[in-house]
Coordinates of C-alpha atoms and ligand atoms in Angstrom, one line a residue:
M290 CA 105.7 34.3 37.2
K291 CA 104.5 30.7 38.4
E292 CA 101.0 32.3 39.9
K293 CA 100.6 34.3 36.6
L294 CA 100.6 30.8 34.7
Q295 CA 98.8 29.2 37.1
L296 CA 96.1 31.6 36.6
L297 CA 96.8 31.6 32.5
F298 CA 95.8 28.1 32.7
K299 CA 93.3 28.3 34.8
T300 CA 91.1 30.9 32.6
I301 CA 92.0 29.2 29.3
S302 CA 90.6 26.0 30.7
S303 CA 87.5 27.3 32.0
E304 CA 87.3 29.3 28.6
I305 CA 87.7 25.8 26.6
A306 CA 85.3 24.1 29.3
K307 CA 82.5 27.3 28.4
A308 CA 83.2 26.6 24.6
S309 CA 79.9 25.4 23.3
T310 CA 80.3 24.7 19.6
V311 CA 83.6 24.0 17.5
A312 CA 83.7 27.4 16.6
E313 CA 83.7 28.9 19.9
L314 CA 86.5 26.6 20.8
D315 CA 88.5 27.4 17.5
N316 CA 88.4 31.0 18.7
V317 CA 89.6 30.2 22.2
K318 CA 92.6 28.2 20.6
N319 CA 93.6 31.1 18.0
I320 CA 93.6 33.5 21.1
H321 CA 95.4 31.4 23.6
M322 CA 97.5 28.7 21.9
S323 CA 98.3 30.8 18.5
R324 CA 102.4 32.2 18.6
K325 CA 101.3 35.3 19.4
S326 CA 99.4 34.1 22.8
E327 CA 100.8 35.2 26.3
L328 CA 101.7 31.4 27.0
N329 CA 103.7 31.8 23.7
N330 CA 105.2 35.1 24.7
I331 CA 106.3 33.6 28.4
R332 CA 107.6 30.6 26.5
K333 CA 110.0 33.0 24.1
N334 CA 111.3 35.6 26.6
L335 CA 112.1 32.1 28.9
K336 CA 116.0 32.9 27.8
D337 CA 116.1 36.2 30.1
L338 CA 115.1 33.8 32.9
S339 CA 118.0 32.8 35.5
D340 CA 118.9 28.8 34.8
T341 CA 117.3 27.9 37.8
D342 CA 113.9 29.8 36.9
K343 CA 114.0 28.9 33.3
K344 CA 114.3 25.0 34.7
I345 CA 111.3 25.5 36.9
I346 CA 108.9 27.8 35.0
G347 CA 110.0 26.5 31.4
S348 CA 108.6 22.7 32.5
L349 CA 105.8 24.7 33.8
T350 CA 104.9 26.3 30.7
N351 CA 105.3 22.9 28.6
K352 CA 103.1 21.3 31.1
I353 CA 100.5 23.5 30.8
F354 CA 100.7 23.8 27.4
Q355 CA 100.3 19.8 27.1
D356 CA 97.4 20.2 29.6
L357 CA 96.0 22.7 27.7
Q358 CA 96.5 20.7 24.3
I359 CA 94.7 17.5 25.5
L360 CA 91.8 19.6 27.2
L361 CA 91.2 20.9 23.7
E362 CA 91.3 17.6 22.4
E363 CA 88.8 16.0 23.9
K364 CA 86.7 19.3 24.0
Y365 CA 86.9 18.9 20.6
E366 CA 85.8 15.6 20.1
L367 CA 82.8 16.1 22.4
L368 CA 81.5 19.5 20.7
K369 CA 82.0 17.3 17.2
T370 CA 80.3 14.1 18.5
A371 CA 77.4 16.3 19.6
E372 CA 77.3 18.2 16.4
R373 CA 77.5 15.0 14.3
N374 CA 74.4 13.7 16.3
E375 CA 72.6 16.7 16.3
K376 CA 73.4 16.7 12.4
L377 CA 71.9 12.6 12.1
K378 CA 69.0 13.6 14.4
A379 CA 67.7 16.3 11.7
E380 CA 68.8 14.2 8.7
V381 CA 67.0 11.5 9.9
I382 CA 64.7 9.4 7.2
D383 CA 61.8 7.2 8.2
I384 CA 62.3 4.2 6.4
T385 CA 58.9 2.8 7.4
L386 CA 57.5 5.5 5.2
P387 CA 55.7 4.2 2.0
G388 CA 57.6 4.7 -1.2
T389 CA 55.7 6.5 -4.0
Y390 CA 54.2 4.3 -6.2
I391 CA 54.9 4.5 -9.3
P392 CA 52.4 2.8 -11.4
F393 CA 53.7 0.6 -14.5
G394 CA 51.8 -0.8 -17.6
K395 CA 50.5 -4.5 -18.1
L396 CA 49.9 -6.6 -20.8
H397 CA 46.2 -6.3 -22.2
P398 CA 45.0 -9.9 -21.8
I399 CA 44.1 -10.6 -25.3
T400 CA 48.1 -9.9 -26.0
K401 CA 48.5 -12.2 -22.4
T402 CA 46.3 -15.1 -23.9
I403 CA 48.1 -14.8 -27.4
N404 CA 51.7 -15.4 -25.9
E405 CA 49.9 -18.0 -24.1
I406 CA 48.5 -20.2 -26.7
T407 CA 51.7 -19.1 -28.8
E408 CA 53.9 -20.9 -26.2
I409 CA 51.9 -23.7 -25.7
F410 CA 52.2 -24.5 -29.8
Q411 CA 55.9 -23.6 -29.8
G412 CA 56.5 -26.0 -27.1
M413 CA 54.7 -28.8 -29.9
G414 CA 57.2 -27.5 -32.6
F415 CA 55.1 -25.0 -34.3
S416 CA 56.9 -21.3 -34.9
I417 CA 54.9 -18.0 -35.7
A418 CA 54.4 -17.2 -38.9
S419 CA 56.7 -14.5 -40.5
A420 CA 54.5 -10.8 -40.3
E421 CA 54.5 -10.1 -44.0
N422 CA 52.2 -13.3 -44.3
S423 CA 49.5 -12.1 -41.9
P424 CA 48.5 -8.3 -43.1
E425 CA 45.2 -7.3 -41.8
V426 CA 44.6 -5.8 -44.9
E427 CA 44.0 -8.5 -47.4
T428 CA 42.9 -9.4 -50.5
E429 CA 39.6 -10.9 -51.4
Y430 CA 41.7 -13.5 -53.4
I431 CA 43.8 -14.6 -51.1
N432 CA 40.9 -14.6 -47.7
F433 CA 38.4 -16.3 -49.7
D434 CA 39.0 -17.4 -53.7
M435 CA 42.5 -19.7 -52.9
L436 CA 40.5 -20.6 -49.6
N437 CA 38.0 -22.3 -51.7
F438 CA 35.2 -20.3 -51.3
P439 CA 32.9 -20.6 -54.2
K440 CA 31.9 -17.1 -55.5
E441 CA 28.3 -16.8 -54.4
H442 CA 29.7 -17.9 -50.9
P443 CA 27.2 -15.7 -48.4
A444 CA 30.4 -15.1 -46.0
R445 CA 31.8 -13.0 -48.9
D446 CA 28.2 -10.8 -48.8
M447 CA 29.0 -7.0 -47.7
Q448 CA 27.2 -8.1 -44.6
D449 CA 30.1 -9.8 -43.2
T450 CA 33.1 -8.3 -44.5
Y451 CA 34.5 -4.7 -44.6
Y452 CA 35.5 -4.4 -48.3
C453 CA 37.8 -0.9 -48.9
E454 CA 36.0 2.0 -50.5
N455 CA 36.6 2.6 -54.1
S456 CA 37.5 -1.5 -54.4
D457 CA 36.1 -4.4 -54.8
N458 CA 38.4 -7.0 -54.0
I459 CA 40.7 -5.2 -51.2
I460 CA 39.1 -6.3 -48.1
L461 CA 39.9 -6.0 -44.0
R462 CA 40.6 -9.8 -43.4
S463 CA 37.5 -11.8 -41.9
Q464 CA 39.9 -14.5 -40.8
T465 CA 43.5 -15.6 -40.3
S466 CA 43.0 -18.0 -42.7
G467 CA 44.6 -16.3 -45.2
T468 CA 48.0 -16.9 -43.6
Q469 CA 47.6 -20.3 -44.3
I470 CA 47.8 -19.6 -47.6
R471 CA 50.8 -17.2 -47.8
E472 CA 52.7 -19.6 -45.9
M473 CA 52.1 -22.3 -48.1
L474 CA 52.9 -20.0 -51.0
S475 CA 56.6 -18.9 -49.7
K476 CA 57.4 -22.0 -48.0
K477 CA 57.8 -25.5 -49.1
P478 CA 56.9 -28.5 -46.9
P479 CA 57.0 -29.6 -43.9
I480 CA 55.2 -26.2 -42.5
R481 CA 54.5 -26.0 -39.0
I482 CA 53.2 -22.6 -38.3
I483 CA 50.8 -20.3 -35.5
S484 CA 49.6 -16.9 -36.4
P485 CA 47.6 -14.7 -34.1
G486 CA 46.3 -11.1 -35.9
R487 CA 43.3 -9.0 -35.7
V488 CA 40.1 -10.2 -38.0
F489 CA 37.3 -7.9 -38.6
R490 CA 33.8 -8.5 -39.3
C491 CA 30.7 -6.3 -39.9
E492 CA 28.9 -7.2 -36.7
S493 CA 26.8 -4.8 -34.7
I494 CA 28.5 -4.9 -31.1
S495 CA 27.3 -6.5 -28.4
A496 CA 28.5 -8.5 -25.1
R497 CA 28.6 -11.3 -27.0
K498 CA 29.9 -9.6 -30.6
H499 CA 32.5 -7.0 -31.9
N500 CA 33.3 -6.0 -35.1
Q501 CA 36.8 -6.6 -34.5
F502 CA 38.4 -9.4 -32.8
H503 CA 41.5 -11.9 -32.3
Q504 CA 42.3 -15.3 -34.0
I505 CA 45.2 -17.5 -33.7
E506 CA 45.5 -19.7 -37.1
G507 CA 47.3 -22.9 -36.9
L508 CA 48.7 -24.8 -39.9
L509 CA 50.9 -28.3 -40.2
I510 CA 51.6 -29.6 -43.5
D511 CA 53.5 -32.9 -44.0
K512 CA 53.8 -36.3 -45.2
N513 CA 51.6 -38.9 -43.4
I514 CA 49.4 -36.2 -41.5
S515 CA 46.3 -37.7 -40.3
F516 CA 42.7 -36.6 -38.5
S517 CA 44.6 -38.2 -35.4
D518 CA 47.4 -36.0 -35.5
L519 CA 44.9 -33.2 -35.8
K520 CA 42.7 -34.8 -32.6
G521 CA 46.0 -35.7 -30.6
T522 CA 47.6 -31.7 -30.8
L523 CA 44.5 -30.1 -30.2
N524 CA 43.8 -32.0 -27.1
E525 CA 46.9 -31.9 -26.1
F526 CA 46.6 -28.0 -26.2
I527 CA 43.4 -27.3 -24.6
K528 CA 44.4 -29.8 -21.8
I529 CA 47.3 -27.2 -21.0
Y530 CA 45.5 -24.2 -21.6
F531 CA 42.5 -24.9 -19.3
G532 CA 44.1 -27.1 -17.3
G533 CA 43.2 -30.5 -16.0
E534 CA 41.3 -33.4 -17.4
R535 CA 38.4 -30.9 -19.2
P536 CA 36.5 -32.9 -21.2
T537 CA 36.5 -32.2 -24.9
R538 CA 34.3 -33.4 -27.8
L539 CA 34.7 -33.0 -31.7
R540 CA 31.5 -32.0 -33.9
N541 CA 31.4 -32.7 -38.0
S542 CA 31.0 -29.2 -39.2
F543 CA 31.8 -27.4 -42.7
F544 CA 34.4 -24.9 -43.7
P545 CA 35.2 -24.3 -47.7
F546 CA 38.9 -24.6 -46.7
T547 CA 38.9 -27.6 -44.8
E548 CA 37.3 -31.4 -45.5
P549 CA 36.5 -33.3 -43.3
S550 CA 36.0 -30.5 -41.0
C551 CA 35.2 -30.0 -37.5
E552 CA 34.5 -28.0 -34.4
V553 CA 35.7 -28.2 -31.0
D554 CA 33.7 -28.3 -27.5
V555 CA 35.2 -28.2 -24.2
Q556 CA 33.2 -29.3 -21.5
C557 CA 31.6 -25.8 -20.0
I558 CA 34.0 -24.0 -17.5
M559 CA 31.2 -22.3 -15.8
C560 CA 29.1 -25.1 -15.2
S561 CA 31.1 -28.3 -15.5
G562 CA 28.4 -29.4 -18.0
K563 CA 25.5 -29.2 -16.0
G564 CA 23.5 -26.4 -18.1
C565 CA 23.8 -22.9 -17.6
R566 CA 23.6 -19.5 -19.2
T567 CA 27.2 -19.1 -20.7
C568 CA 26.8 -22.4 -22.5
S569 CA 23.1 -22.1 -23.3
G570 CA 22.0 -25.1 -21.1
T571 CA 24.0 -27.0 -23.4
G572 CA 27.1 -27.9 -20.9
W573 CA 29.6 -27.5 -24.0
L574 CA 31.4 -24.3 -25.3
E575 CA 32.6 -24.2 -29.0
I576 CA 36.1 -23.0 -29.0
L577 CA 37.5 -23.6 -32.6
G578 CA 37.1 -24.5 -35.6
A579 CA 39.5 -27.0 -38.0
G580 CA 39.8 -29.3 -39.9
M581 CA 42.0 -31.2 -42.7
V582 CA 43.4 -29.1 -45.5
D583 CA 40.9 -29.2 -48.4
I584 CA 43.0 -30.7 -51.2
N585 CA 41.8 -28.1 -53.6
V586 CA 43.8 -25.7 -51.1
L587 CA 46.9 -27.7 -51.5
K588 CA 46.1 -27.5 -55.4
N589 CA 45.9 -24.0 -55.3
V590 CA 49.2 -23.2 -53.8
G591 CA 51.0 -25.8 -55.7
I592 CA 51.5 -28.4 -53.1
D593 CA 51.4 -31.8 -54.1
S594 CA 48.1 -33.7 -52.1
E595 CA 49.4 -36.8 -53.8
T596 CA 52.7 -36.6 -51.2
Y597 CA 51.4 -34.0 -48.3
S598 CA 48.4 -33.8 -46.1
G599 CA 48.0 -31.7 -43.4
F600 CA 45.4 -30.2 -40.9
A601 CA 44.2 -26.7 -40.1
F602 CA 42.5 -24.8 -36.9
G603 CA 42.1 -21.5 -35.7
M604 CA 40.4 -19.8 -32.5
G605 CA 38.7 -17.2 -31.2
V606 CA 41.3 -15.3 -28.8
E607 CA 38.7 -13.0 -27.4
R608 CA 36.7 -16.0 -26.1
M609 CA 39.4 -18.0 -25.2
T610 CA 40.1 -15.2 -22.6
M611 CA 36.8 -15.1 -21.8
L612 CA 36.2 -18.5 -21.0
K613 CA 39.6 -18.8 -18.9
Y614 CA 38.9 -15.6 -17.2
A615 CA 35.3 -15.8 -16.7
I616 CA 34.4 -12.3 -18.6
D617 CA 30.9 -11.9 -19.4
D618 CA 31.6 -8.7 -22.1
I619 CA 33.5 -8.8 -25.2
R620 CA 33.9 -4.9 -25.1
L621 CA 35.5 -4.4 -22.3
F622 CA 38.9 -5.7 -24.1
F623 CA 38.3 -2.9 -26.1
N624 CA 37.2 -0.1 -23.8
N625 CA 40.3 0.3 -22.2
D626 CA 39.3 1.0 -18.6
I627 CA 42.1 0.9 -16.4
R628 CA 39.8 -1.1 -13.8
F629 CA 39.4 -3.7 -16.0
L630 CA 43.0 -3.9 -17.3
A631 CA 44.4 -3.7 -14.0
Q632 CA 43.2 -7.1 -13.1
F633 CA 45.4 -8.9 -15.4
R634 CA 49.1 -9.4 -13.9
G635 CA 52.0 -11.1 -15.4
R636 CA 53.1 -11.4 -18.9
Ligands
LIG889 N1 38.9 -19.5 -40.0 C1 37.7 -20.4 -39.6 C2 36.7 -19.0 -38.8 O1 37.2 -17.6 -38.8 C3 38.2 -20.8 -38.5 C4 39.1 -22.6 -39.3 C5 40.2 -22.1 -39.0 C6 38.4 -23.4 -39.5 C7 41.3 -23.2 -39.9 C8 39.1 -24.4 -40.1 C9 40.4 -24.6 -40.1 O2 35.9 -19.5 -38.7

């Protein structure tokens, strides 16, 4: 019996050693360690042995059982670790591989400039005019009459302004200045607004001109507003927008809705005043029109010009963007060529 048990131990332990997968080991376990196994049969029949044999064979059987159990556990551990390692090896991810590039949109340079400029003026206490006061399809009355343009003014000519078909007074606005009128009609002073928007002019398209572009209008109406307030506001804006101490100058000018009127030049960004192609050799670049709101305009909107005065200014957004980023063709803003647009990052 003893020999038989020892032989059995040898056979089973060598089968455990030979098993090369968890499934094979399960099989060995099922055959040799189950209730119907030979080993268990011996155990069950111990009761038929003599007392001395019962003791010897009984403890030997138990020992063999325990030893096999330990062998099995060790082997299970070994095989499971090996199988896990195989699986991990097969599933390995190379984290150094580049990920899939997902392109995402960026803001159009014109939008970027509008955001930047309005934020500068917001910092000075201006707020953005309500959208309903800034329609692109406008009446000739608001775009011209209320702004003190005489009836025969050449800017009203069909050459410059797009008139709607079948209408002699509905136009595509030629300037954002109509927003001044709508704001003054709908609000009481003090008024301090900034209004970006698209305007249209019947121009033939070239590198320097387009039949649609954007302007930013500014208007401030309050008590005791003088020309020096206008000058200070614009100088501060130019300093922030172009950075550093860029020289500016005011030139006498004319707009029907401001009196006195001026145009603001900055020293040429390209040549710093030496004279180049961009500034046509003058060393200066015109960037905006401005002036004190004409008394006739205040009258038109019913604001008492004895108590209130104010200033207005307007600038071309494309021009401001072209100067800042040294872009030499206005058409680039409207072509939507992704190679151009992708160069403008950020907000
Ligand atoms: N609307 C003028 C233009 O288009 C610019 C301007 C705005 C001038 C406000 C003075 C005051 O040229």
